[in-house]
Coordinates of C-alpha atoms in Angstrom, one line a residue:
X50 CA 88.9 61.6 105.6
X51 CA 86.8 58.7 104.7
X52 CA 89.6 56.1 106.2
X53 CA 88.7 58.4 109.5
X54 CA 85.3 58.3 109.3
X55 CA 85.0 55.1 108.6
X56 CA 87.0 53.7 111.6
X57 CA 85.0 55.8 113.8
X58 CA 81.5 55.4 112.2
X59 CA 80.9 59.1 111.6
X60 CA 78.6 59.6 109.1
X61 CA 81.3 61.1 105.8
X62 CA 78.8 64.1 105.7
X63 CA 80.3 65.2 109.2
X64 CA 82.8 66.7 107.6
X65 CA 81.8 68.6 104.8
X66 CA 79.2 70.5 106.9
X67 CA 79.8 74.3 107.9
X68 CA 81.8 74.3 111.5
X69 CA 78.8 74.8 113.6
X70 CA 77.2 71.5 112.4
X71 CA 80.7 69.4 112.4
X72 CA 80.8 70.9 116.0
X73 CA 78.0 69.6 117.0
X74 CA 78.3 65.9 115.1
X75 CA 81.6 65.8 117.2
X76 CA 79.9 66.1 120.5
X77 CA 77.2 64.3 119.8
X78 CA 78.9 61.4 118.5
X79 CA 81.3 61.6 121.6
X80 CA 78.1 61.6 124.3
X81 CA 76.8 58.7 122.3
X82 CA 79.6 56.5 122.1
X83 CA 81.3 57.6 125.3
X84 CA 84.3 57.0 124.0
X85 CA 86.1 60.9 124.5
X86 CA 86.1 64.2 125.0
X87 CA 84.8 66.3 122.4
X88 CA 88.2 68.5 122.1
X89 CA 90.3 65.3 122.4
X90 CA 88.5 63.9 119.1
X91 CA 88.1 67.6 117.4
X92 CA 92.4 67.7 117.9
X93 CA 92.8 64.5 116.8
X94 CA 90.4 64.8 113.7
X95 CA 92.1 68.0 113.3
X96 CA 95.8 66.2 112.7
X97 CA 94.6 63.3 111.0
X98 CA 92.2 65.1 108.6
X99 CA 93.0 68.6 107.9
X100 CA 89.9 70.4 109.6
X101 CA 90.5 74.1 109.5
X102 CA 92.6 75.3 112.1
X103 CA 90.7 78.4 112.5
X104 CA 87.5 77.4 113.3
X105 CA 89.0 74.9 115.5
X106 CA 91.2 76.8 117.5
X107 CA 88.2 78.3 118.9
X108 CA 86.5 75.6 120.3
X109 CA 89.7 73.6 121.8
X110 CA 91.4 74.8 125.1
X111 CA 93.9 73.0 127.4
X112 CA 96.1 70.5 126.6
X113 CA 94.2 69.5 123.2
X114 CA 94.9 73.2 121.8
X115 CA 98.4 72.8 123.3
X116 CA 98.6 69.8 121.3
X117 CA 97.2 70.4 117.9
X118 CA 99.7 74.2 118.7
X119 CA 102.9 72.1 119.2
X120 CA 102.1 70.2 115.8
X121 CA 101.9 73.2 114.0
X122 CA 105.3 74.1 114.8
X123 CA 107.6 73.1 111.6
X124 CA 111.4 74.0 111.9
X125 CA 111.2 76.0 114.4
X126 CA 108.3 78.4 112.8
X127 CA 104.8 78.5 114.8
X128 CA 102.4 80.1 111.8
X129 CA 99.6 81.6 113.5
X130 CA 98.2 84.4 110.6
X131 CA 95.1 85.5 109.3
X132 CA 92.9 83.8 112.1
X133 CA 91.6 86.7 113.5
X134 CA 92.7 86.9 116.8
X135 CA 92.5 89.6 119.6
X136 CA 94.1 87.3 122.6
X137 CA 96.5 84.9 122.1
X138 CA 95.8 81.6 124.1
X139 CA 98.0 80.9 127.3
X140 CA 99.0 77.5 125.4
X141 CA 101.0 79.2 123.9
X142 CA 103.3 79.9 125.9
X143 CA 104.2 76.1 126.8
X144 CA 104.5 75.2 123.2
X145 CA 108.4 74.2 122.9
X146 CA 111.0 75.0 120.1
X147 CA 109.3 77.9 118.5
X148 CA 111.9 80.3 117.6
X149 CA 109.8 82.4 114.4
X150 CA 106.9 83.0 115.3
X151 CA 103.9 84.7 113.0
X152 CA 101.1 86.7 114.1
X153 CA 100.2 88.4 110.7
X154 CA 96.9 89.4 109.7
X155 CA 95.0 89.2 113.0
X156 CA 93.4 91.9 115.4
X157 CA 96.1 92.2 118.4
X158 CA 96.0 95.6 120.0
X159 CA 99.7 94.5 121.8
X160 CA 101.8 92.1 122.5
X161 CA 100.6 89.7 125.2
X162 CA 101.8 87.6 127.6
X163 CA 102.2 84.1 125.7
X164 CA 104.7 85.5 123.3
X165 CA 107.4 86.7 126.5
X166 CA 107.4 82.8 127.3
X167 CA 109.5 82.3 124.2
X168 CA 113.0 83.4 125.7
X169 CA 114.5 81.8 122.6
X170 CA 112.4 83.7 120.1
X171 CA 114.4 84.6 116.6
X172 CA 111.9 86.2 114.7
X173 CA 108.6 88.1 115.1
X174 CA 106.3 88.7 112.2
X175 CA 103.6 90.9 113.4
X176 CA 102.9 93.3 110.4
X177 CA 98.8 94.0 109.9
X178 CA 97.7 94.0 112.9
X179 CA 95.9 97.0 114.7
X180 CA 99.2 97.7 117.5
X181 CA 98.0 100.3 119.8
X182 CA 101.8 99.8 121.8
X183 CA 104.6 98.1 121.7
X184 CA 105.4 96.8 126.0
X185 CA 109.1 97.7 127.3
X186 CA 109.0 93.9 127.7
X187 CA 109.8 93.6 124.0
X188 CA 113.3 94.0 125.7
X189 CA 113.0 90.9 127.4
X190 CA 113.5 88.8 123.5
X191 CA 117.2 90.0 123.5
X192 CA 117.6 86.5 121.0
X193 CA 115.8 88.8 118.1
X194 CA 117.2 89.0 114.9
X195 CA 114.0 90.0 112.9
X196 CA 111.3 91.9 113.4
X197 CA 108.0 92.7 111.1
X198 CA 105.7 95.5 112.6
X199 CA 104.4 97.0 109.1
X200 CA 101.2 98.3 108.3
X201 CA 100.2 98.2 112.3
X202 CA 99.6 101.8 112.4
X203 CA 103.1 102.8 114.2
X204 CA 103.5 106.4 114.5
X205 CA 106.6 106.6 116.6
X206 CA 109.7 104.1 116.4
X207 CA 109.3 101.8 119.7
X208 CA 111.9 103.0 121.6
X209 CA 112.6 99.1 122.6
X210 CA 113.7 98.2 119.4
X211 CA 117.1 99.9 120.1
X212 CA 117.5 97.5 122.8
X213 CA 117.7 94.8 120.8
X214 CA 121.1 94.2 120.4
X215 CA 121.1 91.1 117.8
X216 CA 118.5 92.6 115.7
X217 CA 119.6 92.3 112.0
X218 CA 116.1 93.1 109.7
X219 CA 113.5 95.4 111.2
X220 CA 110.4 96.4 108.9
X221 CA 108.2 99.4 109.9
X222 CA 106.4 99.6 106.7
X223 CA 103.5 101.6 106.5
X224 CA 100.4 101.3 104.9
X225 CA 97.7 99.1 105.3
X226 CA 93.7 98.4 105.9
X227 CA 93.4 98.6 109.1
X228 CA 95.5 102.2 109.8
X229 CA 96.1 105.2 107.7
X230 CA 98.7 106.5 110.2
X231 CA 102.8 106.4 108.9
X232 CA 105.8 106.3 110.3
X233 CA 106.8 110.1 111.2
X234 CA 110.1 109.8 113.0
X235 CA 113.5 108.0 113.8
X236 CA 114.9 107.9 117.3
X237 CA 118.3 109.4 118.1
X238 CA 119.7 106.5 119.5
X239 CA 119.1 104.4 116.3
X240 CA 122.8 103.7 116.1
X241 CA 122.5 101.2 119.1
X242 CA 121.4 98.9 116.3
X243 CA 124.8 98.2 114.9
X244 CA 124.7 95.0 113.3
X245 CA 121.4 95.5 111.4
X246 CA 121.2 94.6 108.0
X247 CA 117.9 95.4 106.9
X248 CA 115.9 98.7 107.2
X249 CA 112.4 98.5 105.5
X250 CA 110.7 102.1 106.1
X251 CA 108.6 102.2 102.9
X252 CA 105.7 104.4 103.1
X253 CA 106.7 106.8 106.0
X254 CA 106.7 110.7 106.0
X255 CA 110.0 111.9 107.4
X256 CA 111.0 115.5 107.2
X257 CA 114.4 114.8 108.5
X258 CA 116.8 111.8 109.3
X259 CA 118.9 111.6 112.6
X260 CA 122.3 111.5 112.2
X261 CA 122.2 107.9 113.6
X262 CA 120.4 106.7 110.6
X263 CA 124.3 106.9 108.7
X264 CA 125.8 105.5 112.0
X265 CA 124.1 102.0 111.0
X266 CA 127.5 100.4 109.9
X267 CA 126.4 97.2 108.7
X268 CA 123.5 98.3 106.6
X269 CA 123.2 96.8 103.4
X270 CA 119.2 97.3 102.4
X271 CA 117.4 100.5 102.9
X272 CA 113.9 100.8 101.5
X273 CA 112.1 103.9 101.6
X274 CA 110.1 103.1 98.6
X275 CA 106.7 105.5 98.6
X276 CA 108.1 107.0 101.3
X277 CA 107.7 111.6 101.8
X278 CA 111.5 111.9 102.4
X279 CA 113.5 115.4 103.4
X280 CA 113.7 117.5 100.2
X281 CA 117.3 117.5 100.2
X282 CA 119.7 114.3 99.5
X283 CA 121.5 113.7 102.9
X284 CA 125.1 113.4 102.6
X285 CA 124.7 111.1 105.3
X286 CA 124.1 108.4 103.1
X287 CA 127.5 108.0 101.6
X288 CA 128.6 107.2 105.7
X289 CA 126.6 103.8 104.8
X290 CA 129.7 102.2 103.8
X291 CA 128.0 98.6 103.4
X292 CA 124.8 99.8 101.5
X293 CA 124.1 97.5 98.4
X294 CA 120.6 98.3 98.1
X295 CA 118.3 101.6 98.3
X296 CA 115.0 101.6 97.2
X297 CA 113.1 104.9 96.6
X298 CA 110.8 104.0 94.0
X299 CA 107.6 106.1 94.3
X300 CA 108.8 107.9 96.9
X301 CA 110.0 112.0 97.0
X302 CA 113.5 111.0 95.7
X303 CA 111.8 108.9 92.6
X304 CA 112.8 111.5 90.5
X305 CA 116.6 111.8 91.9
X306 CA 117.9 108.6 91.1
X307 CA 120.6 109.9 88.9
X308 CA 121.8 112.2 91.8
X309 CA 121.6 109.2 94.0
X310 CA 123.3 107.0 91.9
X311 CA 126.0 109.5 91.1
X312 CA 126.7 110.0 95.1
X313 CA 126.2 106.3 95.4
X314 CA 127.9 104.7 92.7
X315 CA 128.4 100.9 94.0
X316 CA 125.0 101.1 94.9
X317 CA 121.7 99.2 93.6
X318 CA 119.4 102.4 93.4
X319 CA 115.4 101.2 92.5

């Protein structure tokens, strides 16, 4: 910082002031001098420096955001959480090599159009945000191998999630601030998911399981931890001929471990 400030004669104070006062420092140091745009210098400060990306993201538009977006991106992974965003800015979708990206913690209502740019997309952390839907267009990511929509509020499993055919860990977790409402029901054509790995259900209310729940041949993790489950153990379960791991702590079946381990008895029961 004071190598920075230094070589560009800002006073060191200009950056340890709350972001409406370093905002205005910036532009008023930039009309004096004349030597760049405001956003060009808040970017470059931004790499150089460390300035919050939060507060700067919303002052930077154009090919300065699309810059200081393309240098967050670290092996592959585009971390975009907690910065409390509704829209997602149309530089997005020219920043290149992004194949995880993460949305967590912010205020998005859906998914929007930035995010179907990323043809190449792997993995979609969106978990803790307020979704109100999730688009058919989902359908369009056929690269996804993971995907996080806990604690958004989902009632009903997004019926584009079976189209997904190289999907290997899906999380529908409920549970969170911003919504009380829980998972209530699996689709019948859940078994068009068959090389997924991971199932994370935890803190769902499901009076009954479709049969294409024990279809899921490759399934190794089920968690259905604090989870209302049916009242009686499906036999179903002993179809999962790859389970290692199910987790039902705190759930209905907390108390029916023994039974489960006795009809599972190569599996990890917690």
């Amino acid at each position: 910082k004071r190598a920075a400030a230094v070589h560009l004669k800002l006073p060191l104070t200009a950056f340890d002031m709350g972001d409406g006062l370093r905002a205005r420092r910036i532009e008023a140091f930039c009309g004096e001098s004349g030597l760049c745009d405001p956003e060009v210098l808040a970017a470059a400060l931004f790499r150089r420096c460390g300035l919050g990306f939060n507060a700067l993201a919303g002052r930077v538009s154009g090919e300065p955001l699309l810059r200081l977006l393309q240098g967050r991106v670290k092996e592959g992974c585009l971390r975009l959480w907690r910065l409390d965003l509704s829209e997602l800015p149309p530089e997005l979708a020219r920043v290149e090599g992004v194949r995880h990206l993460d949305l967590r913690y912010n205020r998005l209502a859906t998914l929007q159009e930035p995010l179907f740019a990323h043809r190449a997309l792997e993995i979609l952390d969106m978990a803790q945000n307020p979704l109100q839907s999730v688009p058919e267009r989902l359908g369009e990511l056929s690269g996804l191998r993971r995907v996080d929509l806990s604690g958004c509020g989902i009632q009903r499993f997004p019926r584009v999630l079976t189209q997904l055919a190289e999907l290997r860990e899906l999380s529908l977790m409920s549970g969170s601030l911003i919504s009380r409402e829980v998972l209530r029901e699996l689709p019948g054509d859940l078994d068009a998911l068959q090389d997924l790995e991971v199932l994370r259900l935890a803190g769902g209310a499901f009076e009954r399981f479709p049969a294409a729940l024990w279809e899921l041949g490759e399934l190794r993790i089920l968690d259905l931890r604090q989870a209302r489950l049916p009242e009686e153990l499906p036999r179903g379960l002993t179809r999962l001929e790859k389970l290692e791991e199910l987790w039902v702590s705190h759930s209905s079946w907390a108390e029916e471990m023994d039974a489960l381990q006795e009809l599972l008895p190569e599996v990890q029961i917690g």
